[in-house]
Short mmCIF file of C-alpha atoms (C1' of nucleotides) in Angstrom, two decimals:
data_model
loop_
_atom_site.label_atom_id
_atom_site.label_comp_id
_atom_site.label_asym_id
_atom_site.label_seq_id
_atom_site.Cartn_x
_atom_site.Cartn_y
_atom_site.Cartn_z
CA MET A 58 -51.22 -108.11 -76.85
CA LEU A 59 -50.26 -105.42 -75.41
CA ASP A 60 -52.50 -102.45 -74.33
CA ILE A 61 -52.75 -99.93 -76.44
CA GLN A 62 -53.64 -97.41 -74.33
CA LEU A 63 -50.20 -98.56 -72.95
CA ILE A 64 -47.92 -97.59 -75.70
CA ARG A 65 -50.00 -94.70 -76.05
CA LYS A 66 -49.15 -93.33 -72.83
CA SER A 67 -45.49 -94.77 -72.35
CA PRO A 68 -43.90 -95.83 -76.00
CA GLN A 69 -40.59 -95.36 -74.71
CA VAL A 70 -41.57 -97.89 -71.83
CA VAL A 71 -42.73 -100.64 -74.32
CA GLU A 72 -40.07 -99.95 -77.45
CA GLN A 73 -37.05 -100.22 -74.39
CA ALA A 74 -38.53 -103.34 -72.58
CA LEU A 75 -39.69 -105.24 -75.99
CA LEU A 76 -35.40 -104.68 -77.04
CA ARG A 77 -34.76 -106.97 -74.20
CA ARG A 78 -36.18 -109.88 -76.03
CA GLY A 79 -34.20 -108.23 -79.52
CA GLU A 80 -37.51 -107.19 -80.85
CA ASP A 81 -37.66 -104.30 -82.84
CA ILE A 82 -41.36 -103.09 -82.77
CA PRO A 83 -42.36 -100.57 -85.87
CA LEU A 84 -43.53 -97.96 -82.98
CA GLU A 85 -43.98 -95.09 -85.14
CA ARG A 86 -46.37 -97.07 -86.95
CA ILE A 87 -48.48 -97.98 -84.87
CA LEU A 88 -48.86 -94.10 -83.00
CA HIS A 89 -49.68 -93.11 -86.14
CA LEU A 90 -52.28 -95.64 -87.01
CA ASP A 91 -53.76 -95.15 -83.55
CA GLU A 92 -54.00 -91.74 -83.80
CA THR A 93 -55.45 -91.43 -86.87
CA ARG A 94 -57.80 -93.99 -86.46
CA ARG A 95 -58.99 -91.92 -82.77
CA LYS A 96 -59.45 -88.76 -85.00
CA LEU A 97 -61.36 -90.29 -88.01
CA LEU A 98 -63.82 -91.68 -85.07
CA GLN A 99 -64.78 -88.73 -83.00
CA GLU A 100 -65.28 -87.27 -86.83
CA VAL A 101 -67.74 -90.25 -87.13
CA GLU A 102 -69.46 -90.39 -83.86
CA SER A 103 -70.31 -86.85 -84.15
CA MET A 104 -72.25 -87.15 -87.56
CA ARG A 105 -73.51 -90.18 -86.29
CA ALA A 106 -75.03 -88.44 -83.35
CA ASN A 107 -76.08 -85.87 -85.08
CA GLN A 108 -77.78 -88.39 -87.92
CA ASN A 109 -80.03 -90.09 -84.99
CA GLN A 110 -80.93 -86.68 -83.63
CA LEU A 111 -82.81 -86.15 -86.79
CA ASN A 112 -83.88 -89.86 -87.07
CA ARG A 113 -85.87 -89.52 -83.49
CA LEU A 114 -87.28 -86.36 -84.40
CA VAL A 115 -88.51 -88.11 -87.23
CA GLY A 116 -89.91 -90.74 -85.35
CA ARG A 117 -91.69 -88.24 -82.99
CA ALA A 118 -93.60 -86.19 -85.72
CA LYS A 119 -95.13 -89.49 -86.66
CA GLY A 120 -97.90 -89.40 -84.64
CA THR A 121 -98.73 -85.68 -85.24
CA ARG A 122 -98.19 -84.81 -88.67
CA THR A 123 -100.18 -85.08 -91.50
CA ALA A 124 -98.80 -87.69 -94.74
CA ASP A 125 -98.19 -85.19 -97.03
CA ASP A 126 -96.19 -83.00 -93.99
CA LEU A 127 -94.05 -86.07 -92.93
CA SER A 128 -92.95 -87.20 -95.88
CA ALA A 129 -91.43 -83.81 -96.79
CA LEU A 130 -90.05 -84.04 -93.44
CA VAL A 131 -87.66 -87.85 -94.26
CA GLU A 132 -87.23 -85.67 -97.91
CA GLN A 133 -85.58 -82.87 -95.80
CA VAL A 134 -83.87 -85.91 -93.50
CA ARG A 135 -82.78 -87.93 -96.04
CA LEU A 136 -80.58 -84.90 -97.47
CA MET A 137 -79.77 -83.79 -94.34
CA GLY A 138 -81.31 -80.75 -94.25
CA TYR A 139 -81.43 -78.89 -91.23
CA GLU A 140 -84.85 -77.28 -91.06
CA VAL A 141 -86.64 -79.76 -89.00
CA GLY A 142 -86.24 -77.95 -85.36
CA PRO A 143 -86.49 -75.34 -83.68
CA ASN A 144 -82.71 -76.51 -82.47
CA THR A 145 -80.93 -77.06 -85.38
CA ALA A 146 -78.61 -74.20 -85.30
CA SER A 147 -76.42 -75.74 -88.10
CA THR A 148 -77.23 -74.60 -91.62
CA ARG A 149 -78.56 -76.73 -94.23
CA GLU A 150 -76.13 -74.88 -97.26
CA GLY A 151 -73.80 -75.42 -95.14
CA PHE A 152 -74.16 -78.75 -94.60
CA ALA A 153 -75.06 -79.02 -98.81
CA SER A 154 -71.84 -77.77 -99.54
CA PHE A 155 -69.62 -80.27 -97.09
CA LEU A 156 -71.74 -83.25 -99.04
CA VAL A 157 -70.88 -81.78 -102.54
CA HIS A 158 -66.92 -80.95 -101.20
CA LEU A 159 -66.66 -84.84 -100.80
CA GLY A 160 -69.15 -85.70 -103.96
CA ARG A 161 -71.50 -87.13 -102.02
CA GLU A 162 -75.38 -87.12 -101.34
CA THR A 163 -76.48 -87.98 -98.37
CA LEU A 164 -74.63 -88.64 -94.68
CA SER A 165 -75.29 -92.32 -94.77
CA GLN A 166 -73.20 -92.14 -97.91
CA VAL A 167 -70.42 -90.43 -96.42
CA LEU A 168 -70.30 -92.33 -92.74
CA ASP A 169 -70.59 -95.31 -95.45
CA GLN A 170 -67.20 -94.57 -96.52
CA ARG A 171 -65.55 -93.09 -92.99
CA GLN A 172 -66.69 -96.10 -90.93
CA ALA A 173 -64.72 -98.23 -93.94
CA ASP A 174 -61.55 -96.55 -93.64
CA ILE A 175 -61.94 -97.04 -89.77
CA ARG A 176 -62.36 -100.63 -89.96
CA ARG A 177 -59.20 -100.80 -92.39
CA LEU A 178 -57.25 -98.99 -89.89
CA ASP A 179 -58.52 -100.98 -86.97
CA LYS A 180 -57.12 -104.25 -88.92
CA LYS A 181 -53.91 -102.96 -89.73
CA LEU A 182 -53.65 -101.66 -86.40
CA GLU A 183 -54.57 -104.84 -84.75
CA SER A 184 -52.74 -107.02 -87.18
CA LEU A 185 -49.80 -104.92 -85.79
CA LEU A 186 -50.36 -105.06 -82.33
CA LEU A 187 -50.85 -109.57 -82.81
CA TYR A 188 -46.87 -109.74 -83.89
CA LEU A 189 -46.06 -108.12 -80.96
CA PRO A 190 -44.69 -110.09 -77.70
CA ASN A 191 -45.53 -110.12 -74.46
CA LEU A 192 -43.23 -107.18 -72.39
CA PRO A 193 -40.34 -108.95 -70.36
CA HIS A 194 -40.55 -108.77 -66.25
CA PRO A 195 -38.05 -106.62 -64.43
CA THR A 196 -36.84 -109.64 -62.52
CA VAL A 197 -35.90 -111.11 -66.02
CA PRO A 198 -32.22 -111.92 -66.94
CA GLU A 199 -30.52 -109.82 -69.77
CA GLY A 200 -29.50 -111.88 -72.54
CA THR A 201 -30.44 -113.52 -75.79
CA GLY A 202 -28.95 -117.02 -75.86
CA ASP A 203 -28.89 -120.52 -73.49
CA GLU A 204 -25.91 -119.48 -71.62
CA ASP A 205 -27.32 -116.73 -70.36
CA ASN A 206 -30.35 -118.20 -68.57
CA VAL A 207 -30.08 -117.86 -64.78
CA THR A 208 -29.72 -121.61 -62.87
CA VAL A 209 -31.57 -121.21 -59.79
CA ARG A 210 -31.83 -124.35 -58.03
CA THR A 211 -30.70 -127.93 -58.68
CA TRP A 212 -31.90 -131.12 -57.38
CA GLY A 213 -30.35 -134.62 -56.69
CA GLU A 214 -27.05 -136.14 -57.89
CA PRO A 215 -26.59 -137.31 -61.87
CA PRO A 216 -26.47 -141.19 -60.98
CA THR A 217 -23.18 -142.77 -61.54
CA PHE A 218 -22.62 -146.27 -63.19
CA PRO A 219 -19.66 -148.77 -63.22
CA PHE A 220 -20.57 -149.03 -67.20
CA THR A 221 -20.50 -146.89 -69.63
CA PRO A 222 -25.14 -145.73 -69.95
CA ARG A 223 -26.28 -146.49 -73.08
CA PRO A 224 -28.96 -143.65 -75.03
CA HIS A 225 -32.52 -144.48 -74.77
CA TYR A 226 -32.84 -145.48 -78.21
CA GLU A 227 -30.41 -148.08 -77.54
CA ILE A 228 -32.57 -149.25 -74.40
CA GLY A 229 -35.44 -149.21 -76.04
CA GLU A 230 -35.10 -151.02 -78.88
CA ALA A 231 -32.74 -153.45 -77.20
CA LEU A 232 -35.93 -154.60 -75.19
CA GLY A 233 -38.38 -154.05 -77.76
CA ILE A 234 -40.30 -151.51 -76.23
CA ILE A 235 -38.96 -148.03 -79.01
CA ASP A 236 -40.14 -149.44 -82.45
CA PHE A 237 -38.16 -146.46 -84.52
CA GLU A 238 -38.48 -148.43 -88.19
CA ARG A 239 -42.05 -149.27 -87.44
CA GLY A 240 -42.89 -145.35 -86.77
CA VAL A 241 -41.24 -144.22 -89.68
CA LYS A 242 -43.28 -146.96 -92.10
CA LEU A 243 -46.74 -145.75 -90.29
CA SER A 244 -46.09 -141.83 -90.70
CA GLY A 245 -42.68 -140.68 -91.70
CA THR A 246 -39.75 -139.41 -90.23
CA ARG A 247 -40.00 -138.22 -86.66
CA PHE A 248 -41.99 -140.56 -85.55
CA TYR A 249 -42.17 -143.88 -83.53
CA VAL A 250 -44.22 -146.63 -81.59
CA LEU A 251 -43.72 -147.70 -78.30
CA LYS A 252 -44.92 -151.54 -77.53
CA GLY A 253 -45.37 -153.59 -74.41
CA ALA A 254 -43.74 -151.66 -71.26
CA GLY A 255 -42.53 -149.16 -73.10
CA ALA A 256 -46.34 -147.84 -74.35
CA ARG A 257 -47.49 -149.01 -70.46
CA LEU A 258 -44.61 -146.45 -69.01
CA GLN A 259 -45.75 -143.13 -70.72
CA ARG A 260 -49.48 -144.47 -69.82
CA ALA A 261 -48.40 -145.09 -66.22
CA LEU A 262 -46.43 -141.84 -66.30
CA ILE A 263 -49.67 -140.03 -67.10
CA THR A 264 -51.66 -140.82 -64.84
CA PHE A 265 -49.07 -140.71 -62.26
CA MET A 266 -49.14 -136.80 -62.83
CA LEU A 267 -52.91 -136.55 -62.92
CA ASP A 268 -53.55 -138.64 -60.27
CA VAL A 269 -50.55 -136.07 -58.46
CA HIS A 270 -51.62 -132.68 -59.72
CA THR A 271 -55.48 -133.48 -59.05
CA ARG A 272 -55.30 -135.12 -55.80
CA GLU A 273 -52.44 -133.07 -53.85
CA HIS A 274 -52.17 -129.59 -55.95
CA GLY A 275 -56.06 -129.08 -56.34
CA TYR A 276 -56.10 -128.79 -59.76
CA THR A 277 -59.42 -129.96 -62.30
CA GLU A 278 -58.62 -132.34 -64.76
CA ALA A 279 -60.15 -131.41 -68.35
CA TYR A 280 -60.28 -133.49 -71.52
CA LEU A 281 -60.10 -131.00 -74.29
CA PRO A 282 -59.96 -131.44 -78.00
CA PHE A 283 -56.77 -132.13 -79.80
CA MET A 284 -58.19 -130.27 -82.99
CA VAL A 285 -59.61 -126.37 -82.12
CA LYS A 286 -60.56 -123.75 -84.44
CA GLY A 287 -57.80 -120.95 -85.31
CA GLU A 288 -58.75 -118.40 -83.71
CA CYS A 289 -58.19 -120.35 -80.77
CA LEU A 290 -54.54 -120.35 -81.82
CA VAL A 291 -54.70 -116.22 -81.83
CA GLY A 292 -56.18 -116.14 -78.58
CA THR A 293 -52.73 -117.89 -77.29
CA GLY A 294 -50.61 -116.04 -79.33
CA SER A 295 -49.54 -118.88 -81.54
CA LEU A 296 -50.90 -117.17 -84.87
CA PRO A 297 -50.52 -115.25 -86.84
CA ARG A 298 -46.78 -115.16 -86.05
CA PHE A 299 -45.66 -118.90 -85.20
CA GLY A 300 -48.44 -120.61 -88.33
CA ASP A 301 -45.78 -122.53 -89.68
CA ASN A 302 -44.97 -124.88 -86.82
CA LEU A 303 -48.79 -125.69 -86.89
CA TYR A 304 -51.00 -128.62 -88.53
CA HIS A 305 -53.56 -127.33 -90.03
CA ASP A 306 -56.64 -129.38 -91.85
CA ALA A 307 -57.46 -126.81 -94.71
CA GLU A 308 -60.95 -128.32 -94.91
CA GLU A 309 -62.41 -128.37 -92.27
CA ASP A 310 -60.63 -125.38 -90.64
CA TYR A 311 -59.07 -127.11 -88.12
CA TRP A 312 -56.08 -127.05 -86.35
CA TRP A 313 -53.99 -130.10 -84.53
CA VAL A 314 -53.43 -128.46 -81.00
CA PRO A 315 -49.05 -127.76 -80.33
CA THR A 316 -50.16 -128.02 -76.56
CA ALA A 317 -52.96 -128.09 -74.00
CA GLU A 318 -52.39 -124.51 -73.54
CA VAL A 319 -54.19 -123.55 -76.55
CA PRO A 320 -57.47 -125.15 -75.32
CA LEU A 321 -57.42 -124.28 -71.70
CA THR A 322 -56.66 -120.96 -72.45
CA ASN A 323 -59.59 -120.87 -74.64
CA LEU A 324 -62.33 -122.67 -72.34
CA HIS A 325 -62.98 -119.15 -70.20
CA ARG A 326 -62.76 -117.45 -73.79
CA ASP A 327 -65.23 -114.22 -73.82
CA GLU A 328 -66.69 -115.09 -70.22
CA ILE A 329 -66.44 -112.85 -67.38
CA LEU A 330 -65.64 -114.91 -64.33
CA GLU A 331 -67.41 -114.23 -61.14
CA PRO A 332 -65.99 -112.69 -58.16
CA GLY A 333 -64.73 -115.79 -55.60
CA THR A 334 -64.18 -118.18 -58.52
CA LEU A 335 -60.44 -117.27 -59.04
CA PRO A 336 -58.05 -119.08 -59.28
CA LEU A 337 -59.13 -121.69 -61.58
CA CYS A 338 -56.50 -124.89 -61.97
CA TYR A 339 -56.94 -127.10 -64.38
CA THR A 340 -54.29 -130.08 -65.39
CA ALA A 341 -54.59 -131.67 -69.32
CA TYR A 342 -53.45 -134.57 -71.07
CA THR A 343 -53.22 -133.83 -74.71
CA ALA A 344 -51.42 -135.30 -77.31
CA CYS A 345 -49.28 -131.90 -78.96
CA PHE A 346 -48.31 -131.42 -82.77
CA ARG A 347 -45.93 -130.12 -83.91
CA ARG A 348 -44.38 -129.75 -87.53
CA GLU A 349 -40.10 -129.01 -85.86
CA LYS A 350 -38.98 -127.92 -89.32
CA MET A 351 -35.22 -128.37 -88.22
CA ALA A 352 -32.55 -130.51 -89.96
CA ALA A 353 -32.26 -134.04 -88.45
CA GLY A 354 -29.26 -134.85 -85.92
CA LYS A 355 -28.40 -135.07 -82.14
CA GLU A 356 -31.44 -132.74 -81.44
CA THR A 357 -33.85 -134.78 -82.96
CA ARG A 358 -32.79 -138.23 -82.15
CA GLY A 359 -34.97 -141.01 -80.57
CA LEU A 360 -37.33 -140.00 -78.38
CA LYS A 361 -36.62 -135.68 -77.59
CA ARG A 362 -38.57 -134.23 -80.41
CA GLY A 363 -41.11 -135.59 -82.57
CA HIS A 364 -43.77 -134.74 -84.31
CA GLN A 365 -46.47 -136.24 -82.22
CA PHE A 366 -45.77 -136.26 -78.34
CA ASP A 367 -47.72 -136.05 -75.60
CA LYS A 368 -47.87 -133.94 -72.79
CA VAL A 369 -49.68 -133.39 -69.16
CA GLU A 370 -50.68 -129.32 -68.71
CA MET A 371 -50.88 -127.38 -65.61
CA TYR A 372 -53.23 -124.17 -66.87
CA LYS A 373 -53.82 -121.20 -64.13
CA PHE A 374 -56.36 -118.33 -64.62
CA THR A 375 -55.50 -115.36 -61.63
CA GLU A 376 -56.03 -112.52 -60.38
CA PRO A 377 -53.40 -109.96 -61.84
CA ASP A 378 -52.03 -109.25 -57.79
CA HIS A 379 -50.95 -113.02 -57.46
CA SER A 380 -50.16 -114.48 -60.57
CA TYR A 381 -45.99 -113.94 -59.96
CA GLU A 382 -46.50 -116.07 -56.56
CA GLU A 383 -48.91 -118.48 -58.26
CA LEU A 384 -46.16 -119.19 -60.66
CA GLU A 385 -43.98 -120.07 -57.96
CA LYS A 386 -46.40 -122.67 -56.63
CA LEU A 387 -46.87 -123.65 -60.46
CA VAL A 388 -43.11 -124.39 -60.62
CA SER A 389 -42.78 -126.30 -57.54
CA ASP A 390 -46.18 -128.71 -58.72
CA ALA A 391 -43.76 -129.16 -61.77
CA GLU A 392 -40.74 -129.90 -59.35
CA ASP A 393 -42.75 -131.98 -57.22
CA ILE A 394 -43.49 -135.02 -60.04
CA VAL A 395 -39.65 -135.04 -61.18
CA GLN A 396 -38.42 -135.17 -57.56
CA ARG A 397 -41.04 -138.50 -57.04
CA LEU A 398 -39.56 -140.02 -59.46
CA GLY A 399 -36.10 -139.96 -57.89
CA LEU A 400 -34.63 -137.95 -61.31
CA PRO A 401 -31.91 -134.82 -60.94
CA TYR A 402 -32.78 -131.76 -62.55
CA ARG A 403 -32.37 -127.96 -62.81
CA VAL A 404 -34.44 -125.03 -62.90
CA ARG A 405 -33.78 -122.16 -64.89
CA MET A 406 -34.98 -118.81 -64.93
CA LEU A 407 -34.93 -117.99 -68.32
CA CYS A 408 -33.49 -114.83 -69.68
CA ALA A 409 -35.40 -111.85 -71.99
CA GLY A 410 -34.02 -113.23 -75.50
CA GLU A 411 -35.33 -117.26 -75.00
CA MET A 412 -38.89 -116.41 -73.40
CA GLY A 413 -41.91 -117.62 -75.35
CA PHE A 414 -43.62 -115.25 -77.32
CA GLN A 415 -46.85 -115.02 -74.91
CA SER A 416 -44.50 -114.94 -71.69
CA ALA A 417 -43.76 -112.35 -69.48
CA LYS A 418 -41.53 -114.75 -67.19
CA SER A 419 -40.39 -118.12 -67.34
CA TYR A 420 -38.53 -120.68 -65.70
CA ASP A 421 -37.64 -123.75 -67.74
CA ILE A 422 -36.92 -127.43 -65.64
CA ASP A 423 -34.04 -129.20 -67.48
CA VAL A 424 -34.09 -133.10 -66.78
CA TRP A 425 -30.71 -135.20 -66.65
CA ALA A 426 -30.35 -137.91 -68.93
CA SER A 427 -27.57 -140.31 -68.22
CA GLY A 428 -27.33 -141.73 -71.36
CA VAL A 429 -27.22 -138.89 -73.82
CA GLY A 430 -25.87 -137.09 -71.69
CA GLU A 431 -27.62 -133.50 -71.27
CA TRP A 432 -29.98 -131.62 -69.45
CA LEU A 433 -33.39 -132.08 -71.05
CA GLU A 434 -35.91 -129.65 -71.38
CA ALA A 435 -38.89 -131.42 -69.83
CA SER A 436 -41.36 -128.51 -68.59
CA SER A 437 -41.76 -124.48 -69.20
CA CYS A 438 -43.46 -122.27 -66.27
CA SER A 439 -44.82 -118.99 -67.69
CA ASN A 440 -46.69 -116.41 -66.02
CA CYS A 441 -48.74 -114.39 -69.41
CA THR A 442 -49.79 -112.07 -67.16
CA ASP A 443 -52.62 -110.03 -69.48
CA PHE A 444 -51.35 -110.91 -72.59
CA GLN A 445 -53.56 -113.94 -73.89
CA ALA A 446 -56.64 -112.60 -71.67
CA ARG A 447 -56.61 -109.57 -73.70
CA ARG A 448 -56.56 -111.67 -76.90
CA THR A 449 -59.34 -113.63 -75.98
CA ARG A 450 -61.10 -111.37 -73.67
CA ILE A 451 -61.15 -113.40 -70.39
CA ARG A 452 -62.26 -111.72 -67.67
CA TYR A 453 -63.18 -111.71 -63.97
CA ARG A 454 -65.16 -109.33 -61.24
CA PRO A 455 -62.53 -108.29 -58.08
CA GLU A 456 -66.15 -107.83 -56.33
CA PRO A 457 -70.01 -108.22 -57.16
CA GLY A 458 -71.33 -105.37 -58.77
CA ALA A 459 -67.61 -104.22 -59.80
CA ARG A 460 -66.11 -103.48 -63.37
CA PRO A 461 -64.82 -106.06 -65.21
CA GLN A 462 -61.07 -106.37 -65.34
CA LEU A 463 -58.28 -108.76 -67.56
CA VAL A 464 -57.51 -112.34 -66.23
CA HIS A 465 -53.51 -113.48 -65.42
CA THR A 466 -53.01 -116.99 -67.14
CA LEU A 467 -49.86 -119.01 -66.24
CA ASN A 468 -49.18 -122.42 -68.37
CA GLY A 469 -46.47 -125.65 -67.15
CA SER A 470 -45.92 -128.98 -68.64
CA GLY A 471 -46.36 -131.07 -65.80
CA LEU A 472 -44.22 -132.70 -67.75
CA ALA A 473 -43.51 -133.67 -71.28
CA LEU A 474 -43.78 -137.19 -71.81
CA PRO A 475 -41.26 -138.47 -74.22
CA ARG A 476 -38.27 -136.64 -72.00
CA MET A 477 -39.51 -137.81 -68.77
CA VAL A 478 -39.36 -141.59 -70.63
CA ILE A 479 -36.43 -140.66 -71.84
CA ALA A 480 -35.28 -139.80 -68.27
CA VAL A 481 -36.33 -142.89 -66.96
CA LEU A 482 -34.85 -145.10 -69.33
CA GLU A 483 -31.15 -143.48 -69.21
CA ASN A 484 -31.12 -142.74 -65.12
CA TYR A 485 -32.41 -146.71 -64.53
CA GLN A 486 -31.20 -148.60 -66.54
CA ARG A 487 -28.57 -151.53 -65.56
CA GLU A 488 -25.47 -153.19 -67.12
CA ASP A 489 -27.93 -156.00 -68.18
CA GLY A 490 -29.85 -153.71 -70.55
CA THR A 491 -33.05 -154.01 -68.29
CA VAL A 492 -34.48 -151.30 -66.54
CA SER A 493 -35.57 -150.68 -63.08
CA VAL A 494 -38.97 -148.83 -62.26
CA PRO A 495 -38.77 -145.98 -59.61
CA PRO A 496 -40.77 -146.90 -56.83
CA ALA A 497 -43.45 -144.26 -57.50
CA LEU A 498 -44.21 -145.81 -60.43
CA GLN A 499 -43.89 -149.75 -59.76
CA PRO A 500 -48.42 -149.54 -58.36
CA TYR A 501 -48.85 -147.62 -62.03
CA LEU A 502 -47.07 -150.51 -63.82
CA GLY A 503 -47.49 -153.79 -62.01
CA THR A 504 -43.54 -154.62 -61.85
CA GLU A 505 -40.46 -152.95 -60.20
CA VAL A 506 -38.53 -154.42 -63.90
CA ILE A 507 -38.59 -153.98 -67.42
CA SER A 508 -37.03 -156.12 -69.30
"C1'" G B 105 -76.63 -136.42 -93.59
"C1'" G B 106 -82.49 -135.57 -94.21
"C1'" A B 107 -86.62 -132.39 -91.84
"C1'" G B 108 -88.06 -128.40 -88.24
"C1'" A B 109 -87.52 -124.97 -84.20
"C1'" G B 110 -84.73 -121.74 -83.00
"C1'" G B 111 -80.03 -117.85 -80.57
"C1'" U B 112 -81.94 -110.85 -76.90
"C1'" G B 113 -77.28 -108.17 -71.32
"C1'" U B 114 -74.93 -112.22 -65.90
"C1'" C B 115 -79.07 -115.41 -65.67
"C1'" C B 116 -84.44 -116.27 -67.60
"C1'" G B 117 -87.55 -113.61 -71.00
"C1'" A B 118 -90.83 -109.85 -74.15
"C1'" G B 119 -90.48 -106.81 -78.44
"C1'" C B 120 -91.25 -108.55 -85.05
"C1'" G B 121 -89.81 -100.89 -89.04
"C1'" G B 122 -89.58 -94.71 -85.42
"C1'" U B 123 -92.37 -91.77 -77.87
"C1'" U B 124 -87.59 -98.75 -77.04
"C1'" U B 125 -82.83 -93.74 -76.23
"C1'" A B 126 -83.89 -102.67 -75.60
"C1'" U B 127 -89.93 -104.16 -71.50
"C1'" G B 128 -90.73 -107.02 -67.41
"C1'" G B 129 -88.73 -110.73 -63.64
"C1'" A B 130 -83.96 -112.89 -60.95
"C1'" G B 131 -79.39 -112.08 -59.61
"C1'" C B 132 -75.88 -108.13 -57.85
"C1'" C B 133 -75.10 -103.31 -54.99
"C1'" G B 134 -77.48 -99.28 -51.76
"C1'" G B 135 -81.41 -97.88 -48.53
"C1'" U B 136 -85.65 -98.06 -45.60
"C1'" C B 137 -87.64 -101.27 -41.35
"C1'" U B 138 -85.50 -105.38 -37.95
"C1'" C B 139 -82.10 -106.24 -31.76
"C1'" G B 140 -79.81 -109.14 -35.59
"C1'" A B 141 -81.43 -111.64 -40.57
"C1'" A B 142 -85.17 -113.24 -43.55
"C1'" A B 143 -89.18 -111.28 -46.25
"C1'" A B 144 -91.47 -106.72 -47.92
"C1'" C B 145 -91.05 -101.89 -50.10
"C1'" C B 146 -87.49 -97.85 -52.35
"C1'" G B 147 -83.57 -96.81 -55.73
"C1'" G B 148 -79.68 -97.85 -58.83
"C1'" U B 149 -76.94 -101.77 -61.79
"C1'" G B 150 -75.37 -104.88 -68.77
"C1'" C B 151 -70.62 -104.55 -72.33
"C1'" C B 152 -66.93 -102.61 -75.65
"C1'" C B 153 -64.94 -97.62 -77.30
"C1'" G B 154 -63.37 -92.55 -77.39
"C1'" U B 155 -63.87 -88.21 -75.01
"C1'" U B 156 -63.56 -85.93 -70.61
"C1'" U B 157 -61.60 -87.44 -65.92
"C1'" A B 158 -65.36 -84.14 -60.50
"C1'" U B 159 -70.31 -86.27 -61.16
"C1'" G B 160 -70.47 -85.99 -67.52
"C1'" C B 161 -71.20 -86.55 -72.85
"C1'" G B 162 -70.98 -88.98 -77.43
"C1'" G B 163 -71.13 -93.92 -80.40
"C1'" G B 164 -71.34 -98.83 -81.05
"C1'" U B 165 -73.94 -103.96 -79.34
"C1'" C B 166 -79.65 -108.02 -79.83
"C1'" G B 167 -75.25 -115.47 -82.88
"C1'" A B 168 -71.33 -113.11 -87.40
"C1'" G B 169 -71.01 -110.77 -91.78
"C1'" G B 170 -73.82 -107.99 -95.95
"C1'" G B 171 -77.72 -105.37 -98.12
"C1'" U B 172 -82.69 -102.69 -98.22
"C1'" U B 173 -84.37 -97.60 -95.43
"C1'" C B 174 -84.18 -90.89 -93.82
"C1'" G B 175 -84.29 -94.76 -89.83
"C1'" A B 176 -83.36 -102.68 -88.50
"C1'" A B 177 -83.63 -106.20 -82.47
"C1'" U B 178 -87.28 -106.24 -86.08
"C1'" C B 179 -87.48 -106.85 -93.23
"C1'" C B 180 -84.25 -109.10 -97.10
"C1'" C B 181 -79.02 -112.24 -98.47
"C1'" U B 182 -74.88 -115.60 -96.90
"C1'" C B 183 -72.32 -117.72 -92.91
"C1'" C B 184 -71.50 -119.69 -87.91
"C1'" C B 185 -73.84 -122.30 -83.42
"C1'" U B 186 -77.77 -124.73 -80.43
"C1'" C B 187 -82.27 -127.92 -79.59
"C1'" U B 188 -85.87 -131.83 -81.62
"C1'" C B 189 -87.35 -135.61 -85.06
"C1'" C B 190 -85.39 -139.56 -88.14
"C1'" G B 191 -80.79 -141.48 -90.37
"C1'" C B 192 -76.02 -143.78 -89.72
"C1'" C B 193 -71.78 -144.82 -85.99
"C1'" A B 194 -67.97 -146.17 -81.18
#
RNA sequence: GGAGAGGUGUCCGAGCGGUUUAUGGAGCCGGUCUCGAAAACCGGUGCCCGUUUAUGCGGGUCGAGGGUUCGAAUCCCUCCCUCUCCGCCA
């Protein structure tokens, strides 16, 4: 969510920034709602201040007046009579005619109605704000499509083969380690079963990644719920706008997580973090569930885009001043994994139009897959600045006793499993159909070759 | 799933219709004392919104949402959560 005060103060700046993402926002409507709301709020609050003052008068009079006298006073206050004290300036007649004008008997009734108006405005305003994406950082390149993303570096060379390299779905089926047919039998299209060395390869990769992140990169491992409440998804930005990509259990109102980013963000929801606790760095393995309502074809063949996939996620809560340097470290932590596996990759800075809803700046890590002959997005690392922190009310205290401020949140895949399995199988394949195991994984798999 | 007990500020914990405008303590901040520290003592200190921005002023906030009342942390209703015992289970 964007800061309403920023929108109020610099509407054109916000409008222009979002235009870079191709978002045309209902600015006039937002500003009008905000102004109406504040006007009404001031009116209600001054009425309430009046009411509070009179009620205090009754409380104080309780000990000093007779019962008859007191009930007369209560009756006057009930009708908002203004003859109750020496310092009440307004006239009773004036107020009575105000109430008559509104068709109401008492101030309470007027207040109730006004407050309902404010609640309605609040809801409208909030629902508009929840649909606005984050502002792109000034360093983010212009553009709306894949071709506008900027490659910032590449690592490694695509391997060459004395034979035509095969795609992973052929290698996997031939080795009996990926079973597409039985996956479909169990759960339908876009599900698969990993067996034997296939299942073990994925598990080895998960353990390897978690070990490196926790032992060498300074992350704390977390095991998280795979189902969460709807408010968690509102907190990250997945709801209300992208609900059609999520699985939802209507009976219990549980949502399957589309990424560990969702439970990780909400770990510290509604908390004020004490000085000295930032940055907080977490890593977690979870399964991820997505509807992915796209048509079948090249984009979905094999392991590339299933409804269920595994991912190791990295996540940081940081102070605002350090979030962009932490983003660079986050990317290099993900790169470290790919390098140790000896897989060629490129890092791309996403253009304004290609970034996720919640992100202010994102890098993708694309791993080269020799069989399908394409770059596969295996990681996306984003600085969400205070966008999610505002939705989830995650704050920190810069100094003891200082006012709480919103934290910045960052997330990055470290990395997505199916695409790493694809890259390993395709880049390490051999002519006889077997696959050699990258040295870093050999202790985890207990073998040098998958055959 | 059954029965009972509870949810109060960063934490602990009182209050159960109105001098409470949320008592008290811990913690934290500042000060006194000290060569320095600890202890002791004094003062300050929740969060959100609006307004003003120089200190200010006002409103909201006691798990959430409704209701009763001139007035609700306090009474009533609905829901959520936690704990204890029993049952069931990996």
